[in-house]
PDB file of C-alpha atoms in Angstrom:
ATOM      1  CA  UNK T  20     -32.770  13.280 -77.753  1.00  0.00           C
ATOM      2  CA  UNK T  21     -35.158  13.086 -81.008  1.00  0.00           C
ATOM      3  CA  UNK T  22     -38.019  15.308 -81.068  1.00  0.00           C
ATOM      4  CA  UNK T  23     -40.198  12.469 -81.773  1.00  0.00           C
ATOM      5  CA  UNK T  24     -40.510  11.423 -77.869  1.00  0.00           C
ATOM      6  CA  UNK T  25     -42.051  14.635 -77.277  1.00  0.00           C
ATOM      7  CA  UNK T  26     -44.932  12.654 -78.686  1.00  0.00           C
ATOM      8  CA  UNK T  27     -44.774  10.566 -75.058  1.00  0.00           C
ATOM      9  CA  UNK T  28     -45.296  13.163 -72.708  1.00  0.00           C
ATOM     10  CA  UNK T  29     -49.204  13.351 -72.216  1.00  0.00           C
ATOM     11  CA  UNK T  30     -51.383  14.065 -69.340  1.00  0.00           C
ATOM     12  CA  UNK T  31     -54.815  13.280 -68.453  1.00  0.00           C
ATOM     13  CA  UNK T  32     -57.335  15.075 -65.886  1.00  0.00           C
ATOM     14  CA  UNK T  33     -60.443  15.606 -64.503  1.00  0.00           C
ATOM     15  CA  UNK T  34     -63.400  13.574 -63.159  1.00  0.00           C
ATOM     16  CA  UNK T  35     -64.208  10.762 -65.284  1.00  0.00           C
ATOM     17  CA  UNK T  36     -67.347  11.982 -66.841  1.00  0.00           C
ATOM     18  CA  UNK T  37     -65.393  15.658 -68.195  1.00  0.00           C
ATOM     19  CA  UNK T  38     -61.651  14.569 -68.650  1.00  0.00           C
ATOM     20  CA  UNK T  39     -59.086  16.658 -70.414  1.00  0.00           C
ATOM     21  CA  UNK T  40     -56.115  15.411 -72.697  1.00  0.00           C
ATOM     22  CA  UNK T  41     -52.963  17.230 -73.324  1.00  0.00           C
ATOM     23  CA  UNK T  42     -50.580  15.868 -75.950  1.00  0.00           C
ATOM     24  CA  UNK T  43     -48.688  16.940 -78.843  1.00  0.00           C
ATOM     25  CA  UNK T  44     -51.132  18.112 -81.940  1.00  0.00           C
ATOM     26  CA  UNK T  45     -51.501  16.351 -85.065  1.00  0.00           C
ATOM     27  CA  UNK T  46     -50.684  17.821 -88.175  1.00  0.00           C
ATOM     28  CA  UNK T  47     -54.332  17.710 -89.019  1.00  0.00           C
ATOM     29  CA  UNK T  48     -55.132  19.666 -85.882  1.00  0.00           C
ATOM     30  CA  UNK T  49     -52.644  22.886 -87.188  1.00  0.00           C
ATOM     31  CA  UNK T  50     -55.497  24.128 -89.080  1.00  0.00           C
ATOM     32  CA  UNK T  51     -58.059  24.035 -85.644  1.00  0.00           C
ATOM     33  CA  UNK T  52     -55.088  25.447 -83.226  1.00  0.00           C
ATOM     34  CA  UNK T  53     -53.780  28.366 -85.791  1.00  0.00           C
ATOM     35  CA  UNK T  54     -57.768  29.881 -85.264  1.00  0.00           C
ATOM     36  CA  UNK T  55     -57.767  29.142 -81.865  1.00  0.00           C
ATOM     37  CA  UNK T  56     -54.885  31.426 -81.153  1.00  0.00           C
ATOM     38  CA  UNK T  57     -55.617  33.840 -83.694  1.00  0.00           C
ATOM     39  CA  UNK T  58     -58.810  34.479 -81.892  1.00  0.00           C
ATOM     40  CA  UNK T  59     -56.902  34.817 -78.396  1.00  0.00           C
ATOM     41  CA  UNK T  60     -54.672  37.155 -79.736  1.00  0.00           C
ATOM     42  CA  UNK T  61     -57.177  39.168 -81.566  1.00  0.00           C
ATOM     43  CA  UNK T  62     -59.717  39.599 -78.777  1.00  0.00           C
ATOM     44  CA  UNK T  63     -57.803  39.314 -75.509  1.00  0.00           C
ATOM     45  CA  UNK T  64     -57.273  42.760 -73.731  1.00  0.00           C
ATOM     46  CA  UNK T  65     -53.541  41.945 -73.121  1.00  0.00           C
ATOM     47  CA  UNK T  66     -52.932  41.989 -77.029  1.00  0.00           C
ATOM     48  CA  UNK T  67     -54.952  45.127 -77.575  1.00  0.00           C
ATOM     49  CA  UNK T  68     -52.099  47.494 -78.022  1.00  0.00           C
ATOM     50  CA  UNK T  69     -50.867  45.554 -80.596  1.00  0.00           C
ATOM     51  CA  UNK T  70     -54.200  46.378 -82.421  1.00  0.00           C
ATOM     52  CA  UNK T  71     -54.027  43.625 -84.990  1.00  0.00           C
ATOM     53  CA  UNK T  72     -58.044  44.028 -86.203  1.00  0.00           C
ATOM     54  CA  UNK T  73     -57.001  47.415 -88.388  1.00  0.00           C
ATOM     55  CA  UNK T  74     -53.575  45.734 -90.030  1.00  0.00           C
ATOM     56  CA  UNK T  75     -54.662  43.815 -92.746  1.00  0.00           C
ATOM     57  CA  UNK T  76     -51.317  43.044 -93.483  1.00  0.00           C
ATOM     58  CA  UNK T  77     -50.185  42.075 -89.961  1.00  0.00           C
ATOM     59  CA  UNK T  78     -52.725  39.499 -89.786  1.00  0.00           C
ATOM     60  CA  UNK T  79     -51.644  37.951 -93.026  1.00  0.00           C
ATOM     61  CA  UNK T  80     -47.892  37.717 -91.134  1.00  0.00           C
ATOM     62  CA  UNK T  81     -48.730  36.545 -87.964  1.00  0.00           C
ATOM     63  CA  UNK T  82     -51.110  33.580 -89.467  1.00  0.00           C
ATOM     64  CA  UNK T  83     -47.900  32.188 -91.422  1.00  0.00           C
ATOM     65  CA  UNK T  84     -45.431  33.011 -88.759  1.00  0.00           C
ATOM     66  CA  UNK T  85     -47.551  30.784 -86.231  1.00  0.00           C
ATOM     67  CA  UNK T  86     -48.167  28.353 -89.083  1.00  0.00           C
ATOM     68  CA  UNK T  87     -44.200  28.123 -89.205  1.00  0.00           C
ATOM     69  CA  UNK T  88     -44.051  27.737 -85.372  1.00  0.00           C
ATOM     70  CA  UNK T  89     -46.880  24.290 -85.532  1.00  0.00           C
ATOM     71  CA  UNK T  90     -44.582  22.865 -87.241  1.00  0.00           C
ATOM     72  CA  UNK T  91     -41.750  22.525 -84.935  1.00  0.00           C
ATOM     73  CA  UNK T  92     -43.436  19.237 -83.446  1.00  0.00           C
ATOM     74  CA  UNK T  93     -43.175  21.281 -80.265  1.00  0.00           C
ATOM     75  CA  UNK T  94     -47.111  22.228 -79.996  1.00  0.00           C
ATOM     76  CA  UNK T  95     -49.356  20.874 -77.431  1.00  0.00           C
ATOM     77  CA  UNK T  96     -53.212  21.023 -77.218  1.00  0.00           C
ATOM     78  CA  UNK T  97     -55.775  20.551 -74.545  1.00  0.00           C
ATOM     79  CA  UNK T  98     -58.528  18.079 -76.175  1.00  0.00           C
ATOM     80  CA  UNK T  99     -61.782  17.395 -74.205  1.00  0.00           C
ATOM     81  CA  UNK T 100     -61.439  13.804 -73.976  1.00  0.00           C
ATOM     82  CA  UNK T 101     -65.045  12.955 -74.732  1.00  0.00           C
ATOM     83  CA  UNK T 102     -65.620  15.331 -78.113  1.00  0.00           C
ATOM     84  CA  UNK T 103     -61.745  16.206 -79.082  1.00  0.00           C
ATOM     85  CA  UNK T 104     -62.322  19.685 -78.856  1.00  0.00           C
ATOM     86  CA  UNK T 105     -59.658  21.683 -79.056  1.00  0.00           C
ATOM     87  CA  UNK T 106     -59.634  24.038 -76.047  1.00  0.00           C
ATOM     88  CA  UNK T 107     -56.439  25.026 -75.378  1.00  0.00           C
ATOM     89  CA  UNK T 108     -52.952  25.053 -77.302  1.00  0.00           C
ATOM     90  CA  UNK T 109     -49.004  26.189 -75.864  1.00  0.00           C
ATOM     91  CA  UNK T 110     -46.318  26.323 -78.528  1.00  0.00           C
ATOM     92  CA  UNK T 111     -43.103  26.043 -77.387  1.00  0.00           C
ATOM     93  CA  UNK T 112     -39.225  26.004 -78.885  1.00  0.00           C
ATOM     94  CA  UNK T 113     -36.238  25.891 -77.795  1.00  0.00           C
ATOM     95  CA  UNK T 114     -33.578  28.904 -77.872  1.00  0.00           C
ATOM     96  CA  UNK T 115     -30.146  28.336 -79.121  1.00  0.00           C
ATOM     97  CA  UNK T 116     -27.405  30.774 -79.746  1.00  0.00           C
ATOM     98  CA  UNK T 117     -27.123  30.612 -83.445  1.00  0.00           C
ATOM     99  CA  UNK T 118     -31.051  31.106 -83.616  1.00  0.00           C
ATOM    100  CA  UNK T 119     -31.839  34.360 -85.595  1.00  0.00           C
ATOM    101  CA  UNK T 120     -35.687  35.351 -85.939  1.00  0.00           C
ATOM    102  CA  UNK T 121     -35.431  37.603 -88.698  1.00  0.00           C
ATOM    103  CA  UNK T 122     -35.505  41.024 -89.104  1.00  0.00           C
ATOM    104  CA  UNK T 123     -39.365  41.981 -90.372  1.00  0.00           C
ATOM    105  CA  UNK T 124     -39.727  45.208 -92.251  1.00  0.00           C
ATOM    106  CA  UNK T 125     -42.551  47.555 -92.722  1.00  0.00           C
ATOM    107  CA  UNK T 126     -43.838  45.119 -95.492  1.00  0.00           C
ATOM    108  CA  UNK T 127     -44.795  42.904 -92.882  1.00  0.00           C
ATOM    109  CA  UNK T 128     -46.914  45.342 -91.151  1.00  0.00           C
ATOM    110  CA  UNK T 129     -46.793  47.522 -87.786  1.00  0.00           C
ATOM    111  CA  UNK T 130     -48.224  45.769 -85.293  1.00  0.00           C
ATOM    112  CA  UNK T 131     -46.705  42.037 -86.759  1.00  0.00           C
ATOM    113  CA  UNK T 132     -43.363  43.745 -86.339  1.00  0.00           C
ATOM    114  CA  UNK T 133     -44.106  45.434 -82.661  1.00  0.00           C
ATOM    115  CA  UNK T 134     -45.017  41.593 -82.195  1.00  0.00           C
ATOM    116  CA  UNK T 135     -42.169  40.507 -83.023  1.00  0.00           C
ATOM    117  CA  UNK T 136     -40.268  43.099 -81.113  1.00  0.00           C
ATOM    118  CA  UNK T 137     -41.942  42.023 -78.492  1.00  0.00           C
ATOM    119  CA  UNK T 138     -40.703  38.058 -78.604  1.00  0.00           C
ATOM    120  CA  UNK T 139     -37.570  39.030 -78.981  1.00  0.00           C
ATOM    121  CA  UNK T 140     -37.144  41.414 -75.958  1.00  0.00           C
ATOM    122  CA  UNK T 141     -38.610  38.446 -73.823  1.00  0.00           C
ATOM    123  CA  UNK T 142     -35.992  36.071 -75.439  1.00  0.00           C
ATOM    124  CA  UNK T 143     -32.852  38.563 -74.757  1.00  0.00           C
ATOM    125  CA  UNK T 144     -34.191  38.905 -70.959  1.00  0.00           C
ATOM    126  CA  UNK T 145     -34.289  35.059 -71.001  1.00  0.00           C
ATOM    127  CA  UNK T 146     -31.005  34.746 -72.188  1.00  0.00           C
ATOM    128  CA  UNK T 147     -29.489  37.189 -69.909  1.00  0.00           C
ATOM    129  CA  UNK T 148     -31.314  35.640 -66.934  1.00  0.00           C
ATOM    130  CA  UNK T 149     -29.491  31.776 -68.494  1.00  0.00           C
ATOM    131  CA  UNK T 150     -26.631  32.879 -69.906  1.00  0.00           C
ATOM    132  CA  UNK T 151     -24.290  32.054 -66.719  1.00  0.00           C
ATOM    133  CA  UNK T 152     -25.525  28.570 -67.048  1.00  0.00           C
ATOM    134  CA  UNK T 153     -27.089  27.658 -70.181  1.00  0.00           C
ATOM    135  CA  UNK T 154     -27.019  28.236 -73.841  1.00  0.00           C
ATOM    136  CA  UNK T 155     -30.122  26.984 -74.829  1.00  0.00           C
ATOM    137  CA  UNK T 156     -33.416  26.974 -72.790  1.00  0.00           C
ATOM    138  CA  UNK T 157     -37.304  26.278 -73.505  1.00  0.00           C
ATOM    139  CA  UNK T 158     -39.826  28.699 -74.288  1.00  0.00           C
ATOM    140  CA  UNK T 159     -43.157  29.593 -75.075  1.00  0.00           C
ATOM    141  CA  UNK T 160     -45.211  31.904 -77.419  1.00  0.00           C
ATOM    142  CA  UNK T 161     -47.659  31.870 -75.023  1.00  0.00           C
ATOM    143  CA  UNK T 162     -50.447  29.641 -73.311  1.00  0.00           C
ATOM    144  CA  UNK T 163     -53.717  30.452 -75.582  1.00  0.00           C
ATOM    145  CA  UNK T 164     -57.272  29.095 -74.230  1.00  0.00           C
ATOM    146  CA  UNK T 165     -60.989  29.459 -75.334  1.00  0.00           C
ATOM    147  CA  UNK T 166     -62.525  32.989 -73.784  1.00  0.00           C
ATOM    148  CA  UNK T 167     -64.803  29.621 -72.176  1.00  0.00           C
ATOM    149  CA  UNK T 168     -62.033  28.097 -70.603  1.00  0.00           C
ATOM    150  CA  UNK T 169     -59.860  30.529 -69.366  1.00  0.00           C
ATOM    151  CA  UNK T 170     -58.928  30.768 -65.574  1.00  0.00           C
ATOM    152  CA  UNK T 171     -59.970  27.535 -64.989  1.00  0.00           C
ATOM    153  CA  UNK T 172     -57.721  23.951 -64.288  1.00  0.00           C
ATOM    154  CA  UNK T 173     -56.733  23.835 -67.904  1.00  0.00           C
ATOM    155  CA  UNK T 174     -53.930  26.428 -67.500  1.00  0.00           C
ATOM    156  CA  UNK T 175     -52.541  24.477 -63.987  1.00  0.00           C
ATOM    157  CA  UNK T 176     -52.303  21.004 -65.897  1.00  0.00           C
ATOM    158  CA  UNK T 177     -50.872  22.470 -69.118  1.00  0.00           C
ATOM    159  CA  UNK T 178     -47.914  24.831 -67.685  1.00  0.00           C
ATOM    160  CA  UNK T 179     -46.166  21.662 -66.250  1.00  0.00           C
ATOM    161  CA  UNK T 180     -45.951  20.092 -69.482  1.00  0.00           C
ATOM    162  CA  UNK T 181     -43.232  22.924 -70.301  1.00  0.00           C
ATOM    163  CA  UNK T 182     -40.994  20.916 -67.705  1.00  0.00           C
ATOM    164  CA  UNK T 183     -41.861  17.550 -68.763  1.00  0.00           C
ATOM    165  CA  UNK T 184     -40.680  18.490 -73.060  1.00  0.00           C
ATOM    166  CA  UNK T 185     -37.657  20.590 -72.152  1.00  0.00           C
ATOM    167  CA  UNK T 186     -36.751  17.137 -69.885  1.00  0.00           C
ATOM    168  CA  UNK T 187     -38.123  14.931 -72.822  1.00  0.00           C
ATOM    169  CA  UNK T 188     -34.913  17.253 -74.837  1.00  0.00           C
ATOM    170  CA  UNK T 189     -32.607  17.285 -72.157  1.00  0.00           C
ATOM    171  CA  UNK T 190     -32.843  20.435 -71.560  1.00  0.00           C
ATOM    172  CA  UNK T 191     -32.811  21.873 -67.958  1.00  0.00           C
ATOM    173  CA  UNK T 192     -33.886  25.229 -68.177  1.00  0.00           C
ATOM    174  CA  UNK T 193     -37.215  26.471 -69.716  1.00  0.00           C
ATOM    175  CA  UNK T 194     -38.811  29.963 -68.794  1.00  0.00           C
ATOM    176  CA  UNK T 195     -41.415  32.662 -70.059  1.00  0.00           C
ATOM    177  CA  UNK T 196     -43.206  35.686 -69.678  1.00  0.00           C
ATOM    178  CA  UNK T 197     -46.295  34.972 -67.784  1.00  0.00           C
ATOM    179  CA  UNK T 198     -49.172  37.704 -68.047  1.00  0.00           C
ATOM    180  CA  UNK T 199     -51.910  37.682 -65.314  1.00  0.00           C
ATOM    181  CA  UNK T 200     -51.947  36.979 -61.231  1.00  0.00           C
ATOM    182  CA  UNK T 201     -53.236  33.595 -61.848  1.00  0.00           C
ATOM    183  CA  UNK T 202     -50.851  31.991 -63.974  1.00  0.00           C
ATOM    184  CA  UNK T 203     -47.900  34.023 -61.875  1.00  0.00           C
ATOM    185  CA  UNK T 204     -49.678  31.788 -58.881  1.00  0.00           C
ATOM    186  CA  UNK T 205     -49.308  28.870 -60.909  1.00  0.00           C
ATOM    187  CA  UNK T 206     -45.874  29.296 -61.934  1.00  0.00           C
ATOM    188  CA  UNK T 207     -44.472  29.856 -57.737  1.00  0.00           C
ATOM    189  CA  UNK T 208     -46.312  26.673 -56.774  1.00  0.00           C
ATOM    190  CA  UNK T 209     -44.466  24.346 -59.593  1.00  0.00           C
ATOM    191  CA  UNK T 210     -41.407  26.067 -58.110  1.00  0.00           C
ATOM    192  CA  UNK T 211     -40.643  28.922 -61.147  1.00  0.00           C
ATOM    193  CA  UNK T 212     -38.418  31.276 -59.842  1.00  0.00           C
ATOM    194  CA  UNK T 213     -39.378  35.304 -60.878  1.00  0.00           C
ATOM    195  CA  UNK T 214     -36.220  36.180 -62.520  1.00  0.00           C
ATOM    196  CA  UNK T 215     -37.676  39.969 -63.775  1.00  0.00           C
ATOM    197  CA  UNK T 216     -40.178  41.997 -63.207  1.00  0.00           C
ATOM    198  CA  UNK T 217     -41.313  44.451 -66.178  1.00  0.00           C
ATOM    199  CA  UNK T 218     -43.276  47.271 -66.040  1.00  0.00           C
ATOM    200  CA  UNK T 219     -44.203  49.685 -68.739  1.00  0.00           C
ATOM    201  CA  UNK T 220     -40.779  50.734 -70.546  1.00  0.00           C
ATOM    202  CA  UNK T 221     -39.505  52.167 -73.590  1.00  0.00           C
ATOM    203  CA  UNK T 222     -38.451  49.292 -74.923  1.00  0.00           C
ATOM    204  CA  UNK T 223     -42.210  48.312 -74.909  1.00  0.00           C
ATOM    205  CA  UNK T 224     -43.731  51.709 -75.846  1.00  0.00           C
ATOM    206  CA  UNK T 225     -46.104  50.540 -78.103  1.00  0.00           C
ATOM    207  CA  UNK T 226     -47.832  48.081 -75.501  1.00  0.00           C
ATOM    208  CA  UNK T 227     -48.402  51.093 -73.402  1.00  0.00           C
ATOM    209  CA  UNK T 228     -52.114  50.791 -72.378  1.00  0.00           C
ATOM    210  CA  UNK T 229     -52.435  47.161 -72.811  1.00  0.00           C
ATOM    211  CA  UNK T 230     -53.360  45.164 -70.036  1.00  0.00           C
ATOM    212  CA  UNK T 231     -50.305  43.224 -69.697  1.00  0.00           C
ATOM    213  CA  UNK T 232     -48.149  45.067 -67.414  1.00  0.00           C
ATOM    214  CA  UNK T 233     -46.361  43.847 -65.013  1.00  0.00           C
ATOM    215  CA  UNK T 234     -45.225  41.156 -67.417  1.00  0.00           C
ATOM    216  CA  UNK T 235     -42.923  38.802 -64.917  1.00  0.00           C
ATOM    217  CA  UNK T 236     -40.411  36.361 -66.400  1.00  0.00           C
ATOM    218  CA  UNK T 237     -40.303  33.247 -64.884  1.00  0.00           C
ATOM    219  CA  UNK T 238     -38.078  30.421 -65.168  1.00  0.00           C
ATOM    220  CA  UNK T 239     -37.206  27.056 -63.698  1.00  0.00           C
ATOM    221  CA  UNK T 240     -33.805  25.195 -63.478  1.00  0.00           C
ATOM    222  CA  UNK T 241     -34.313  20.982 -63.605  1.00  0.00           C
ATOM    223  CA  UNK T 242     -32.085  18.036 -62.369  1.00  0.00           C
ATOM    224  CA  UNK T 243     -32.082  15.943 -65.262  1.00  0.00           C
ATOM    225  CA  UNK T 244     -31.222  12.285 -64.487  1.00  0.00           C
ATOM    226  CA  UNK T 245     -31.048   9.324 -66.763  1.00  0.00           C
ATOM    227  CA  UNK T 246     -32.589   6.238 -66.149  1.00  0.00           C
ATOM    228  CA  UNK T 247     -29.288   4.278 -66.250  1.00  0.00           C
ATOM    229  CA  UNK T 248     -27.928   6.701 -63.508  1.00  0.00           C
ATOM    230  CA  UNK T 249     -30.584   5.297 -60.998  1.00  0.00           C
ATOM    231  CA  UNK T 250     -31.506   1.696 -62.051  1.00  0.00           C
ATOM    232  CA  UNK T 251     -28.274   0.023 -61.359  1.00  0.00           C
ATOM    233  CA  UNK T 252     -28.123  -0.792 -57.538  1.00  0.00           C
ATOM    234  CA  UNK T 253     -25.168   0.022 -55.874  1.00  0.00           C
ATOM    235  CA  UNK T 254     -22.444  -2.592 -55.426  1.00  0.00           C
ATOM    236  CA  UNK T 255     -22.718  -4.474 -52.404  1.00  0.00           C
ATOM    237  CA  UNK T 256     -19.632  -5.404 -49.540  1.00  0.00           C
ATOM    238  CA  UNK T 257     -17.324  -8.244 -50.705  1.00  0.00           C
ATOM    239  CA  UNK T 258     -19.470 -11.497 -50.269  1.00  0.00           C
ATOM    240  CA  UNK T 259     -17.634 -13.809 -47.610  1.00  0.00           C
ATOM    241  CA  UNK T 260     -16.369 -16.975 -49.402  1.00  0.00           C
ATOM    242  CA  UNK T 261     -18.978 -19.276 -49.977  1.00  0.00           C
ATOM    243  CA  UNK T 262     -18.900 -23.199 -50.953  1.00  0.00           C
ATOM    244  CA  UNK T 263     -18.363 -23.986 -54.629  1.00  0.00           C
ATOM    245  CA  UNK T 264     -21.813 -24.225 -56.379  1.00  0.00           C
ATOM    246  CA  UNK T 265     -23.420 -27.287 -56.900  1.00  0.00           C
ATOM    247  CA  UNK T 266     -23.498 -28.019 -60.577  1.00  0.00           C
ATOM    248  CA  UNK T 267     -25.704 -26.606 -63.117  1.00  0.00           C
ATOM    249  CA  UNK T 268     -28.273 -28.258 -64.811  1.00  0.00           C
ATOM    250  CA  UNK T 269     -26.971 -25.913 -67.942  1.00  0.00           C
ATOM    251  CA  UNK T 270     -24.551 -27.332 -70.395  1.00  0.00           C
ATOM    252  CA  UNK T 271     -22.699 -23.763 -70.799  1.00  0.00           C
ATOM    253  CA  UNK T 272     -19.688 -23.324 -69.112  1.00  0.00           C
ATOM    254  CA  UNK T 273     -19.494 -19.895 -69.251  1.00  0.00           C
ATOM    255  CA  UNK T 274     -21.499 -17.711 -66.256  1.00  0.00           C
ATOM    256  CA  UNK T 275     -24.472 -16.514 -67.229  1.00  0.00           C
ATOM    257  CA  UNK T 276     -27.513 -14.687 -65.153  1.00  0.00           C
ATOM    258  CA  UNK T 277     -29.281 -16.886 -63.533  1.00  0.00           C
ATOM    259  CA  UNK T 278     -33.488 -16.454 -64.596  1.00  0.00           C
ATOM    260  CA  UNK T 279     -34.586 -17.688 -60.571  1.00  0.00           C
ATOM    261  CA  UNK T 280     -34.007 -15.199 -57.940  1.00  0.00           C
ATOM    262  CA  UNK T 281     -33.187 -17.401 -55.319  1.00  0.00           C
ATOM    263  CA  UNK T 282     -30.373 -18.596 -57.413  1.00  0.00           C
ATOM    264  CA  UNK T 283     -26.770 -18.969 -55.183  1.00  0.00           C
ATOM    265  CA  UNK T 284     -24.374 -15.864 -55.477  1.00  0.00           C
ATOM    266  CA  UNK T 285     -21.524 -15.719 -58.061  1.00  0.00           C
ATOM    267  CA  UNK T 286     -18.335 -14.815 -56.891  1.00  0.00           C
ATOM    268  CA  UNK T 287     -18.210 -11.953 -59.230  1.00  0.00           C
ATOM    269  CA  UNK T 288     -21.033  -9.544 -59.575  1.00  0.00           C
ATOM    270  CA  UNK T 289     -22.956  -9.985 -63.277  1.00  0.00           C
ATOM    271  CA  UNK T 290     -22.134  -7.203 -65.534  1.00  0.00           C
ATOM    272  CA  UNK T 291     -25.211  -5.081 -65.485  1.00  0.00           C
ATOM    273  CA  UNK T 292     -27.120  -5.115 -68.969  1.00  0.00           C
ATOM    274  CA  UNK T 293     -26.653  -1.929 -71.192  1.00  0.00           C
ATOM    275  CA  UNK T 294     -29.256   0.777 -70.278  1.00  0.00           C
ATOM    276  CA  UNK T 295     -32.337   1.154 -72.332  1.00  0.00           C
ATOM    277  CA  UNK T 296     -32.780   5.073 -73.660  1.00  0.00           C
ATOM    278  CA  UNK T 297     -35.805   6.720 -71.566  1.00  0.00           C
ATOM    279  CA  UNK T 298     -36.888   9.891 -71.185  1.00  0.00           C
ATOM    280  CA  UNK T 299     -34.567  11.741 -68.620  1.00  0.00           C
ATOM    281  CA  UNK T 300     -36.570  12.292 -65.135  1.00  0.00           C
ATOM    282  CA  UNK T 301     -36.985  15.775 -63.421  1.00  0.00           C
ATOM    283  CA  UNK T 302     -36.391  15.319 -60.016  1.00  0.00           C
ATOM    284  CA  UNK T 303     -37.476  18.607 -58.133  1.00  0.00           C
ATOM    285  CA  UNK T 304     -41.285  18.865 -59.333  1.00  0.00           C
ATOM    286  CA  UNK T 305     -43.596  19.275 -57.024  1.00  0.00           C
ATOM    287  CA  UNK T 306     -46.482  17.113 -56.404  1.00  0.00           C
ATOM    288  CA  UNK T 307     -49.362  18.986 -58.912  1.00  0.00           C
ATOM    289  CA  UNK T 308     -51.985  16.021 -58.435  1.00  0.00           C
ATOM    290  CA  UNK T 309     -55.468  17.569 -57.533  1.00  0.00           C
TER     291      UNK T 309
END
């Protein structure tokens, strides 16, 4: 399914006089969303071990690598609805087998590369959570709000939008590593399963210290369903025989659907017309209305 009806999936809460919008970005909005998460990442305790602030160099990476990633079509902001700011902003991909990050030398800087390490452990515990199933599954860099607007309904009514695009892709599994009680909460009641708990190991030595342990991987496993596969009714018994129709007002002889309702049965069924191409429906969300 094209990447373009990700630009359909949109979501709009709050009371009327402070709503929120969440949709895909603009290109004009990269700009606005690459300092918004620069400034999470920078001054959030959970990146701290990373220690970005005294690599010059890293900071120079991470800005184009997260440039890179806006442009995937696959980023999503959180717009007050009644100034446009920007408030909140989740980039997601998807994960297929032949996808290769890169390998980022020392040139790159330290802690760019220890983020990177970092990714890609998350995305080899993903995969060996999927692999029985799947071979490709949705993802996120991470969920990054305002200092302002953190902990608050923004991150409830922007987590199930991660359902709602890997759908849009038809794609049934999406899962990430979710950092902090509050958005593990958030993740149970919109029916995540925990698939791993980490806690501080040496595969992640150099985020000893940071305040991101336990880091739990969650993911979820959708029922995709077509529109086709639900709006044609099921055939009905076999009619009993019925008197021959009176006849039409319509100067065709050949059958034809009839535009009244209340129009007499044909003796055989009308073929139903071909199925228009809509967005696949998840069938086992739950019910996140406030």
């Amino acid at each position: 399914m094209a990447v373009e009806q990700i630009r359909y999936v949109e979501r709009i809460f709050g009371p009327s006089d402070a709503q929120y919008l969440i949709r895909a970005l603009h290109n004009e909005e990269h700009d606005q969303a690459l300092g918004l998460i620069l400034n999470d990442i920078y001054s959030t305790p959970k990146f701290y071990g990373l220690d970005f602030k005294s690599d010059e160099k890293s900071m120079e990476s991470l800005e184009s690598f997260i440039k890179e990633k806006l442009k995937t079509k696959f980023a999503f902001g959180c717009f007050k609805n009644e100034t446009n700011e920007l408030v909140g902003v989740d980039i997601m991909y998807v994960w297929r087998p032949n996808d290769h990050v890169g390998d980022y030398g020392p040139e790159y800087g330290e802690s760019f590369c220890n983020y990177m390490k970092y990714l890609k452990y998350m995305e080899r515990r993903l995969r060996y959570n999927f692999a029985e199933k799947f071979i490709k599954f949705l993802t996120s860099l991470g969920l990054f709000i305002l200092p302002e607007y953190q902990n608050s309904d923004i991150e409830k009514h922007m987590l199930p939008i991660r359902t709602e695009v890997a759908s849009a892709q038809g794609i049934r599994a999406n899962g990430a590593a979710l950092i902090g009680e509050m958005m593990q909460n958030l993740a149970k009641g919109l029916r995540y399963k925990l698939l791993e708990e980490i806690k501080e190991v040496r595969d992640l030595e150099y985020l000893i210290g940071a305040a991101i342990f336990p880091i739990k991987i969650y993911g979820k496993i959708a029922i995709l369903r077509t529109s086709s596969s639900s709006s044609s009714p099921s055939p009905s018994p076999s009619p009993s025989p019925s008197p021959s129709p009176s006849p039409s007002p319509s100067p065709s002889p050949s059958p034809s659907p009839s535009p009244s309702p209340s129009s007499s049965p044909s003796s055989s069924p009308p073929s139903s017309p071909p199925a228009q191409r809509r967005l696949p429906m998840v069938i086992d969300l739950t019910n996140d209305d406030d």
